[in-house]
Amino acid sequence: MGWKAAQKLIHHWKILRGDNVMVIRGKDRGETGTIKRVIRSQNRVIVEGKNLVKKHIKQGQGHEGGIFTVEAPIHVSNVQVLDPVTGKPCKIGIRYLEDGSKVRVSRGIGASGSIIPRPEILKIRTTPRPTIAGPKDTAMDLVLEKTYDAKTGKGMPDL
């Protein structure tokens, strides 16, 4: 990727995996679906069951060859998140609640201004966190040991 293309990458994504979106451009225009995958390096998303293309796959060791139908990525500008109240496509804004938490809200013409909840699929971790310490983990008593005292300067290396 050249530097020009890298400048056009979206840095603050408002569309997340698991969002209900409507395709607003292309051959599947007007159809709704759920985002399966977000490809941030290309500013593209894969919508479940939309933008289907035929892919020719050569036979190899351990898999069959043939012509398969797969979902191709769609540029993020060609999809819009659905408003949870009205069910129409809308833009996404960000607001802060009284307790300080950041939420996404629907905005634009005909939008309800309601909160767009985070998809449930994002709360599920693909690989669970380890609960027991492994052989390369640092022991807790070594982590909690105080090795530097700011008042006395104890623990500072001699330079």
PDB file of C-alpha atoms in Angstrom, residues 50-148:
ATOM      1  CA  LYS A  50     -24.484 -10.053   0.339  1.00  0.00           C
ATOM      2  CA  ASN A  51     -22.187  -9.267  -2.623  1.00  0.00           C
ATOM      3  CA  LEU A  52     -21.905 -12.937  -3.588  1.00  0.00           C
ATOM      4  CA  VAL A  53     -19.345 -13.772  -6.281  1.00  0.00           C
ATOM      5  CA  LYS A  54     -18.246 -17.026  -7.939  1.00  0.00           C
ATOM      6  CA  LYS A  55     -14.721 -18.053  -7.052  1.00  0.00           C
ATOM      7  CA  HIS A  56     -12.764 -20.654  -9.019  1.00  0.00           C
ATOM      8  CA  ILE A  57     -10.578 -22.693  -6.673  1.00  0.00           C
ATOM      9  CA  LYS A  58      -7.967 -25.108  -7.969  1.00  0.00           C
ATOM     10  CA  GLN A  59      -7.880 -28.576  -6.461  1.00  0.00           C
ATOM     11  CA  GLY A  60      -5.063 -29.054  -4.000  1.00  0.00           C
ATOM     12  CA  GLN A  61      -3.809 -31.391  -1.366  1.00  0.00           C
ATOM     13  CA  GLY A  62      -6.559 -31.939   1.218  1.00  0.00           C
ATOM     14  CA  HIS A  63      -9.334 -29.938  -0.473  1.00  0.00           C
ATOM     15  CA  GLU A  64     -11.626 -30.202  -3.486  1.00  0.00           C
ATOM     16  CA  GLY A  65     -11.516 -27.788  -6.360  1.00  0.00           C
ATOM     17  CA  GLY A  66     -14.416 -26.206  -8.211  1.00  0.00           C
ATOM     18  CA  ILE A  67     -16.535 -23.080  -8.425  1.00  0.00           C
ATOM     19  CA  PHE A  68     -17.711 -21.738  -5.066  1.00  0.00           C
ATOM     20  CA  THR A  69     -19.968 -18.825  -4.136  1.00  0.00           C
ATOM     21  CA  VAL A  70     -18.318 -16.558  -1.553  1.00  0.00           C
ATOM     22  CA  GLU A  71     -19.088 -13.168  -0.002  1.00  0.00           C
ATOM     23  CA  ALA A  72     -16.852 -10.421  -1.367  1.00  0.00           C
ATOM     24  CA  PRO A  73     -15.904  -7.330   0.678  1.00  0.00           C
ATOM     25  CA  ILE A  74     -17.935  -4.123   0.252  1.00  0.00           C
ATOM     26  CA  HIS A  75     -16.448  -0.667   0.790  1.00  0.00           C
ATOM     27  CA  VAL A  76     -17.568   0.802   4.105  1.00  0.00           C
ATOM     28  CA  SER A  77     -19.039   3.879   2.371  1.00  0.00           C
ATOM     29  CA  ASN A  78     -21.555   1.615   0.609  1.00  0.00           C
ATOM     30  CA  VAL A  79     -23.223   0.390   3.821  1.00  0.00           C
ATOM     31  CA  GLN A  80     -25.098   2.215   6.594  1.00  0.00           C
ATOM     32  CA  VAL A  81     -26.082   1.047  10.067  1.00  0.00           C
ATOM     33  CA  LEU A  82     -29.814   0.583  10.677  1.00  0.00           C
ATOM     34  CA  ASP A  83     -31.533   2.759  13.274  1.00  0.00           C
ATOM     35  CA  PRO A  84     -32.796   0.384  16.013  1.00  0.00           C
ATOM     36  CA  VAL A  85     -36.068   2.348  16.424  1.00  0.00           C
ATOM     37  CA  THR A  86     -37.090   3.263  12.856  1.00  0.00           C
ATOM     38  CA  GLY A  87     -35.284   0.457  10.995  1.00  0.00           C
ATOM     39  CA  LYS A  88     -33.980   2.919   8.391  1.00  0.00           C
ATOM     40  CA  PRO A  89     -30.314   3.505   7.511  1.00  0.00           C
ATOM     41  CA  CYS A  90     -28.683   6.337   9.453  1.00  0.00           C
ATOM     42  CA  LYS A  91     -25.341   7.934  10.224  1.00  0.00           C
ATOM     43  CA  ILE A  92     -23.600   7.267  13.520  1.00  0.00           C
ATOM     44  CA  GLY A  93     -22.654   9.868  16.102  1.00  0.00           C
ATOM     45  CA  ILE A  94     -20.904   9.500  19.437  1.00  0.00           C
ATOM     46  CA  ARG A  95     -22.221  10.871  22.734  1.00  0.00           C
ATOM     47  CA  TYR A  96     -21.164  10.626  26.357  1.00  0.00           C
ATOM     48  CA  LEU A  97     -23.745   9.691  28.982  1.00  0.00           C
ATOM     49  CA  GLU A  98     -23.980  11.263  32.463  1.00  0.00           C
ATOM     50  CA  ASP A  99     -21.914   8.419  33.942  1.00  0.00           C
ATOM     51  CA  GLY A 100     -19.108   9.142  31.418  1.00  0.00           C
ATOM     52  CA  SER A 101     -19.599   6.080  29.215  1.00  0.00           C
ATOM     53  CA  LYS A 102     -19.247   6.538  25.448  1.00  0.00           C
ATOM     54  CA  VAL A 103     -22.186   5.345  23.289  1.00  0.00           C
ATOM     55  CA  ARG A 104     -23.090   5.399  19.595  1.00  0.00           C
ATOM     56  CA  VAL A 105     -26.266   7.263  18.634  1.00  0.00           C
ATOM     57  CA  SER A 106     -28.200   7.415  15.369  1.00  0.00           C
ATOM     58  CA  ARG A 107     -28.139  10.758  13.588  1.00  0.00           C
ATOM     59  CA  GLY A 108     -29.155  12.241  10.264  1.00  0.00           C
ATOM     60  CA  ILE A 109     -32.424  13.033   8.506  1.00  0.00           C
ATOM     61  CA  GLY A 110     -35.273  10.904   9.861  1.00  0.00           C
ATOM     62  CA  ALA A 111     -33.121   9.328  12.571  1.00  0.00           C
ATOM     63  CA  SER A 112     -34.543   8.821  16.045  1.00  0.00           C
ATOM     64  CA  GLY A 113     -31.390   9.846  17.934  1.00  0.00           C
ATOM     65  CA  SER A 114     -31.547   6.627  19.947  1.00  0.00           C
ATOM     66  CA  ILE A 115     -28.580   4.708  21.313  1.00  0.00           C
ATOM     67  CA  ILE A 116     -27.160   2.014  19.009  1.00  0.00           C
ATOM     68  CA  PRO A 117     -26.069  -0.836  21.319  1.00  0.00           C
ATOM     69  CA  ARG A 118     -22.738  -2.623  20.965  1.00  0.00           C
ATOM     70  CA  PRO A 119     -23.211  -5.997  19.234  1.00  0.00           C
ATOM     71  CA  GLU A 120     -23.323  -9.010  21.571  1.00  0.00           C
ATOM     72  CA  ILE A 121     -20.793 -10.892  19.428  1.00  0.00           C
ATOM     73  CA  LEU A 122     -18.040  -8.466  20.484  1.00  0.00           C
ATOM     74  CA  LYS A 123     -18.456  -9.478  24.137  1.00  0.00           C
ATOM     75  CA  ILE A 124     -17.547 -13.089  23.347  1.00  0.00           C
ATOM     76  CA  ARG A 125     -13.791 -13.741  23.261  1.00  0.00           C
ATOM     77  CA  THR A 126     -12.597 -16.140  20.586  1.00  0.00           C
ATOM     78  CA  THR A 127      -9.873 -17.527  22.847  1.00  0.00           C
ATOM     79  CA  PRO A 128     -10.486 -17.554  26.609  1.00  0.00           C
ATOM     80  CA  ARG A 129      -7.961 -15.872  28.876  1.00  0.00           C
ATOM     81  CA  PRO A 130      -5.718 -18.265  30.807  1.00  0.00           C
ATOM     82  CA  THR A 131      -6.726 -18.543  34.471  1.00  0.00           C
ATOM     83  CA  ILE A 132      -3.643 -20.302  35.818  1.00  0.00           C
ATOM     84  CA  ALA A 133      -0.062 -19.043  35.666  1.00  0.00           C
ATOM     85  CA  GLY A 134       2.109 -20.649  33.032  1.00  0.00           C
ATOM     86  CA  PRO A 135       5.841 -21.444  33.186  1.00  0.00           C
ATOM     87  CA  LYS A 136       6.815 -18.086  31.644  1.00  0.00           C
ATOM     88  CA  ASP A 137       4.507 -15.952  33.821  1.00  0.00           C
ATOM     89  CA  THR A 138       6.011 -13.826  36.600  1.00  0.00           C
ATOM     90  CA  ALA A 139       5.003 -14.888  40.126  1.00  0.00           C
ATOM     91  CA  MET A 140       2.618 -12.502  41.933  1.00  0.00           C
ATOM     92  CA  ASP A 141       4.929 -11.974  44.936  1.00  0.00           C
ATOM     93  CA  LEU A 142       7.677 -10.726  42.573  1.00  0.00           C
ATOM     94  CA  VAL A 143       5.234  -8.427  40.806  1.00  0.00           C
ATOM     95  CA  LEU A 144       4.010  -6.850  44.050  1.00  0.00           C
ATOM     96  CA  GLU A 145       7.529  -6.468  45.523  1.00  0.00           C
ATOM     97  CA  LYS A 146       8.430  -2.801  45.970  1.00  0.00           C
ATOM     98  CA  THR A 147      11.891  -2.213  44.495  1.00  0.00           C
ATOM     99  CA  TYR A 148      12.034   1.597  44.466  1.00  0.00           C
TER     100      TYR A 148
END
